[in-house]
Short mmCIF file of C-alpha atoms in Angstrom, two decimals:
data_model
loop_
_atom_site.label_atom_id
_atom_site.label_comp_id
_atom_site.label_asym_id
_atom_site.label_seq_id
_atom_site.Cartn_x
_atom_site.Cartn_y
_atom_site.Cartn_z
CA MET A 21 3.45 33.30 -40.73
CA LYS A 22 6.51 31.41 -39.29
CA ASN A 23 6.32 33.67 -36.14
CA GLY A 24 2.60 33.04 -35.62
CA THR A 25 3.32 29.12 -36.12
CA SER A 26 5.88 29.40 -33.90
CA THR A 27 3.83 31.00 -31.00
CA ILE A 28 0.98 28.68 -31.23
CA LEU A 29 3.55 26.01 -30.89
CA LEU A 30 5.02 27.52 -27.93
CA LEU A 31 1.60 28.16 -26.30
CA LEU A 32 0.51 24.68 -26.78
CA PHE A 33 4.03 23.29 -25.20
CA MET A 34 3.42 25.47 -22.27
CA PHE A 35 -0.39 24.15 -22.08
CA PHE A 36 1.09 20.63 -22.05
CA ILE A 37 3.56 21.24 -19.38
CA SER A 38 0.82 23.19 -17.24
CA CYS A 39 -1.12 20.00 -17.60
CA GLU A 40 1.77 17.88 -16.70
CA ASN A 41 2.44 19.65 -13.79
CA LYS A 42 -1.28 19.57 -12.51
CA LYS A 43 -1.32 15.80 -13.01
CA ASP A 44 -1.28 14.62 -9.29
CA VAL A 45 -3.15 11.37 -8.87
CA ILE A 46 -2.67 9.04 -5.91
CA GLU A 47 -4.30 5.89 -6.09
CA ILE A 48 -4.51 2.65 -3.74
CA TYR A 49 -5.23 -0.90 -5.98
CA LEU A 50 -5.39 -4.24 -4.58
CA THR A 51 -4.33 -7.30 -5.96
CA LYS A 52 -6.65 -9.68 -7.69
CA ASN A 53 -5.03 -12.70 -6.21
CA LYS A 54 -2.19 -13.40 -3.59
CA VAL A 55 1.14 -12.68 -5.29
CA GLU A 56 3.71 -14.88 -3.98
CA SER A 57 6.68 -13.30 -2.05
CA TYR A 58 10.26 -13.83 -2.84
CA ASP A 59 11.43 -13.69 0.64
CA GLY A 60 12.75 -16.99 2.14
CA VAL A 61 11.86 -20.19 0.66
CA PRO A 62 8.35 -21.97 0.25
CA LEU A 63 7.22 -23.94 3.15
CA ARG A 64 7.21 -27.02 1.40
CA THR A 65 10.91 -26.51 0.43
CA ALA A 66 11.94 -25.57 3.89
CA ILE A 67 10.20 -28.46 5.79
CA LYS A 68 10.03 -31.91 4.35
CA ASP A 69 7.99 -33.43 7.22
CA THR A 70 4.23 -33.75 5.94
CA ALA A 71 2.64 -33.73 9.51
CA ILE A 72 4.52 -30.27 10.34
CA ILE A 73 3.33 -28.81 7.01
CA LYS A 74 -0.50 -30.10 7.72
CA GLN A 75 -0.31 -28.49 11.05
CA VAL A 76 1.15 -25.06 9.61
CA LEU A 77 -1.41 -24.98 6.88
CA GLU A 78 -4.24 -25.84 9.50
CA SER A 79 -2.86 -23.06 12.05
CA TYR A 80 -2.50 -20.20 9.39
CA LYS A 81 -4.97 -21.33 6.82
CA GLU A 82 -2.56 -20.55 4.10
CA GLU A 83 1.09 -21.01 2.90
CA ILE A 84 3.91 -19.21 4.49
CA ARG A 85 7.48 -18.85 3.64
CA ILE A 86 10.38 -19.56 5.94
CA ASP A 87 13.37 -17.61 6.61
CA THR A 88 16.15 -20.72 6.61
CA ILE A 89 18.77 -18.34 7.86
CA ASN A 90 17.22 -17.21 11.10
CA ASP A 91 14.75 -20.19 11.04
CA LYS A 92 11.85 -18.05 11.12
CA PRO A 93 8.36 -17.93 9.65
CA ILE A 94 7.42 -15.24 7.00
CA TYR A 95 4.00 -14.18 7.17
CA MET A 96 3.83 -11.06 4.64
CA GLY A 97 7.10 -10.92 2.82
CA HIS A 98 8.30 -8.59 -0.06
CA PHE A 99 6.81 -9.18 -3.46
CA LEU A 100 6.88 -7.89 -6.90
CA VAL A 101 3.82 -6.68 -8.67
CA GLY A 102 2.71 -5.37 -11.98
CA ALA A 103 -0.26 -3.48 -13.47
CA LYS A 104 -1.39 -7.18 -14.65
CA ASP A 105 -1.86 -8.24 -10.81
CA LEU A 106 -4.04 -5.40 -9.91
CA GLU A 107 -7.76 -5.03 -9.81
CA GLU A 108 -9.49 -3.03 -12.72
CA LYS A 109 -10.34 -0.20 -10.32
CA PRO A 110 -8.80 1.47 -7.19
CA PHE A 111 -9.97 0.62 -3.94
CA ILE A 112 -9.04 3.99 -2.59
CA ASN A 113 -9.55 6.75 -5.24
CA ASP A 114 -7.39 10.03 -5.40
CA SER A 115 -10.02 12.00 -3.56
CA GLU A 116 -10.06 9.80 -0.46
CA ILE A 117 -6.28 10.24 0.06
CA LEU A 118 -6.11 13.24 1.96
CA GLY A 119 -2.24 13.45 2.94
CA LEU A 120 0.52 12.11 4.79
CA ASP A 121 1.98 13.15 8.21
CA PHE A 122 5.92 11.75 7.55
CA LYS A 123 6.73 12.67 11.31
CA ASN A 124 4.23 10.55 12.91
CA SER A 125 4.14 7.80 9.84
CA GLN A 126 0.34 8.32 9.20
CA ILE A 127 -1.57 8.33 6.32
CA TYR A 128 -4.89 10.39 6.15
CA PHE A 129 -7.89 9.19 4.28
CA SER A 130 -11.47 10.51 4.03
CA GLU A 131 -14.15 8.67 6.40
CA THR A 132 -15.39 6.64 3.55
CA VAL A 133 -12.28 4.44 3.49
CA SER A 134 -12.65 3.18 6.88
CA LYS A 135 -16.18 1.86 5.88
CA LYS A 136 -14.77 0.43 2.55
CA ILE A 137 -12.14 -1.33 4.64
CA TYR A 138 -14.90 -2.58 7.26
CA ASN A 139 -17.08 -3.87 4.66
CA ALA A 140 -14.47 -5.72 2.75
CA ILE A 141 -12.94 -7.43 5.79
CA PRO A 142 -15.19 -10.58 5.81
CA GLN A 143 -14.22 -11.39 2.03
CA TRP A 144 -10.31 -10.60 2.52
CA ARG A 145 -10.30 -13.18 5.23
CA LYS A 146 -11.61 -15.90 3.00
CA THR A 147 -8.52 -16.14 1.15
CA ASN A 148 -5.90 -13.68 2.84
CA TYR A 149 -5.23 -14.76 6.50
CA PHE A 150 -2.47 -12.51 7.37
CA GLY A 151 -2.93 -9.28 5.29
CA LYS A 152 -4.41 -7.86 1.79
CA GLN A 153 -1.84 -6.77 -0.56
CA PHE A 154 -1.94 -3.53 -2.28
CA ALA A 155 -0.02 -1.19 -4.54
CA LEU A 156 -0.03 2.52 -4.13
CA CYS A 157 0.16 4.30 -7.59
CA HIS A 158 1.29 7.90 -8.31
CA ASN A 159 -0.19 8.92 -11.82
CA GLY A 160 -0.59 5.45 -12.94
CA LYS A 161 2.71 4.21 -11.67
CA ILE A 162 3.28 1.73 -8.95
CA VAL A 163 5.30 3.35 -6.21
CA LEU A 164 5.45 1.02 -3.41
CA SER A 165 3.53 -2.23 -2.37
CA GLY A 166 2.58 -3.64 0.93
CA TYR A 167 -0.27 -5.27 3.05
CA LEU A 168 -3.38 -3.87 4.68
CA PHE A 169 -4.05 -5.50 7.69
CA GLY A 170 -5.62 -4.75 11.35
CA SER A 171 -4.13 -3.11 14.03
CA MET A 172 -4.65 -5.89 16.33
CA SER A 173 -3.11 -8.32 14.25
CA SER A 174 -0.26 -10.47 15.99
CA TYR A 175 1.85 -10.59 12.80
CA TRP A 176 3.94 -8.28 11.01
CA SER A 177 4.83 -7.49 7.43
CA ASN A 178 8.34 -7.50 6.08
CA THR A 179 7.59 -4.65 3.77
CA TYR A 180 5.31 -1.54 3.84
CA GLN A 181 2.16 -1.93 5.68
CA ILE A 182 -0.88 0.01 6.39
CA ARG A 183 -2.64 -0.85 9.79
CA TYR A 184 -6.23 -0.02 9.83
CA HIS A 185 -8.43 0.36 12.90
CA ASN A 186 -11.91 -0.99 12.67
CA PHE A 187 -13.31 1.73 14.56
CA PRO A 188 -10.78 4.90 14.05
CA ALA A 189 -11.07 7.95 15.50
CA VAL A 190 -12.56 10.57 13.13
CA LYS A 191 -10.69 13.87 12.69
CA ARG A 192 -11.08 16.99 10.81
CA LYS A 193 -8.43 17.95 8.14
CA ASN A 194 -9.26 21.28 6.37
CA GLY A 195 -12.81 20.72 7.31
CA ILE A 196 -13.11 17.03 5.89
CA LYS A 197 -13.76 14.29 8.03
CA ALA A 198 -10.71 12.11 8.19
CA VAL A 199 -9.17 8.85 9.52
CA ALA A 200 -5.49 8.16 10.27
CA PHE A 201 -3.93 4.97 9.61
CA THR A 202 -0.30 3.86 10.42
CA ILE A 203 1.88 3.27 7.56
CA THR A 204 5.21 1.74 8.29
CA ASP A 205 8.35 0.35 6.44
CA SER A 206 8.59 -3.30 7.63
CA LEU A 207 9.57 -3.22 11.14
CA ASN A 208 11.47 0.00 10.93
CA PHE A 209 9.48 2.68 13.38
CA GLU A 210 12.12 5.10 13.21
CA ASN A 211 10.73 8.62 13.07
CA ASN A 212 10.68 10.07 9.41
CA ASN A 213 11.92 6.50 7.94
CA LEU A 214 9.59 6.66 5.26
CA LYS A 215 11.05 9.74 3.81
CA LYS A 216 14.31 7.65 2.81
CA ASN A 217 12.13 6.25 0.08
CA ILE A 218 12.44 9.51 -2.13
CA GLU A 219 9.92 8.34 -4.92
CA PHE A 220 7.09 7.69 -2.07
CA TYR A 221 7.87 11.20 -0.43
CA ASN A 222 7.62 12.99 -3.70
CA THR A 223 4.36 11.20 -4.23
CA PHE A 224 3.19 13.07 -1.29
CA LYS A 225 5.01 16.37 -1.58
CA ASN A 226 1.82 18.24 -2.13
CA ARG A 227 -0.21 16.55 0.43
CA LEU A 228 2.20 17.01 3.37
CA ILE A 229 0.13 16.93 6.87
CA ASP A 230 2.30 18.42 9.91
#
């Protein structure tokens, strides 16, 4: 009887491990509201002249932060995000995330993602002048956070960024229509720099695109 019980427990354990190994869900969530960056200092702290503050707000439509060391504006800085900050449902589902080309820093989505972004842009621009914040999750855990913004934007992020195109070229990957957007870490455009984030690389280890 003990041997039978042990066998059943072993089989259940192996089944559990097998299910865990098969679990490989990647999703991208948007933030409910803009999460303030921790880079630099707030505009109103760095600048006391109300006329300049007013001019900046009129120009950029939202608060920016200031790098007081280099005396430069920070448009899209690093930010800390938790599950409570994210929308309830993913903006980009697991089935829509096809893979990542680390060599060329491109993330591949199904064609539906391009349409989602295009339809969301008017709403995003009402509250996010520079870029829309997102979090990329693997099996429910936040792996990295950054900004989604247009490839024609004049502004860049200090952290991770996915630059989308309004009319991207549609490619075929494994028989599926796909669009490729550039994904980079800050202003570091060195080839394969994304591989330095081990957790991020492991997230896509089963979806690598050459």
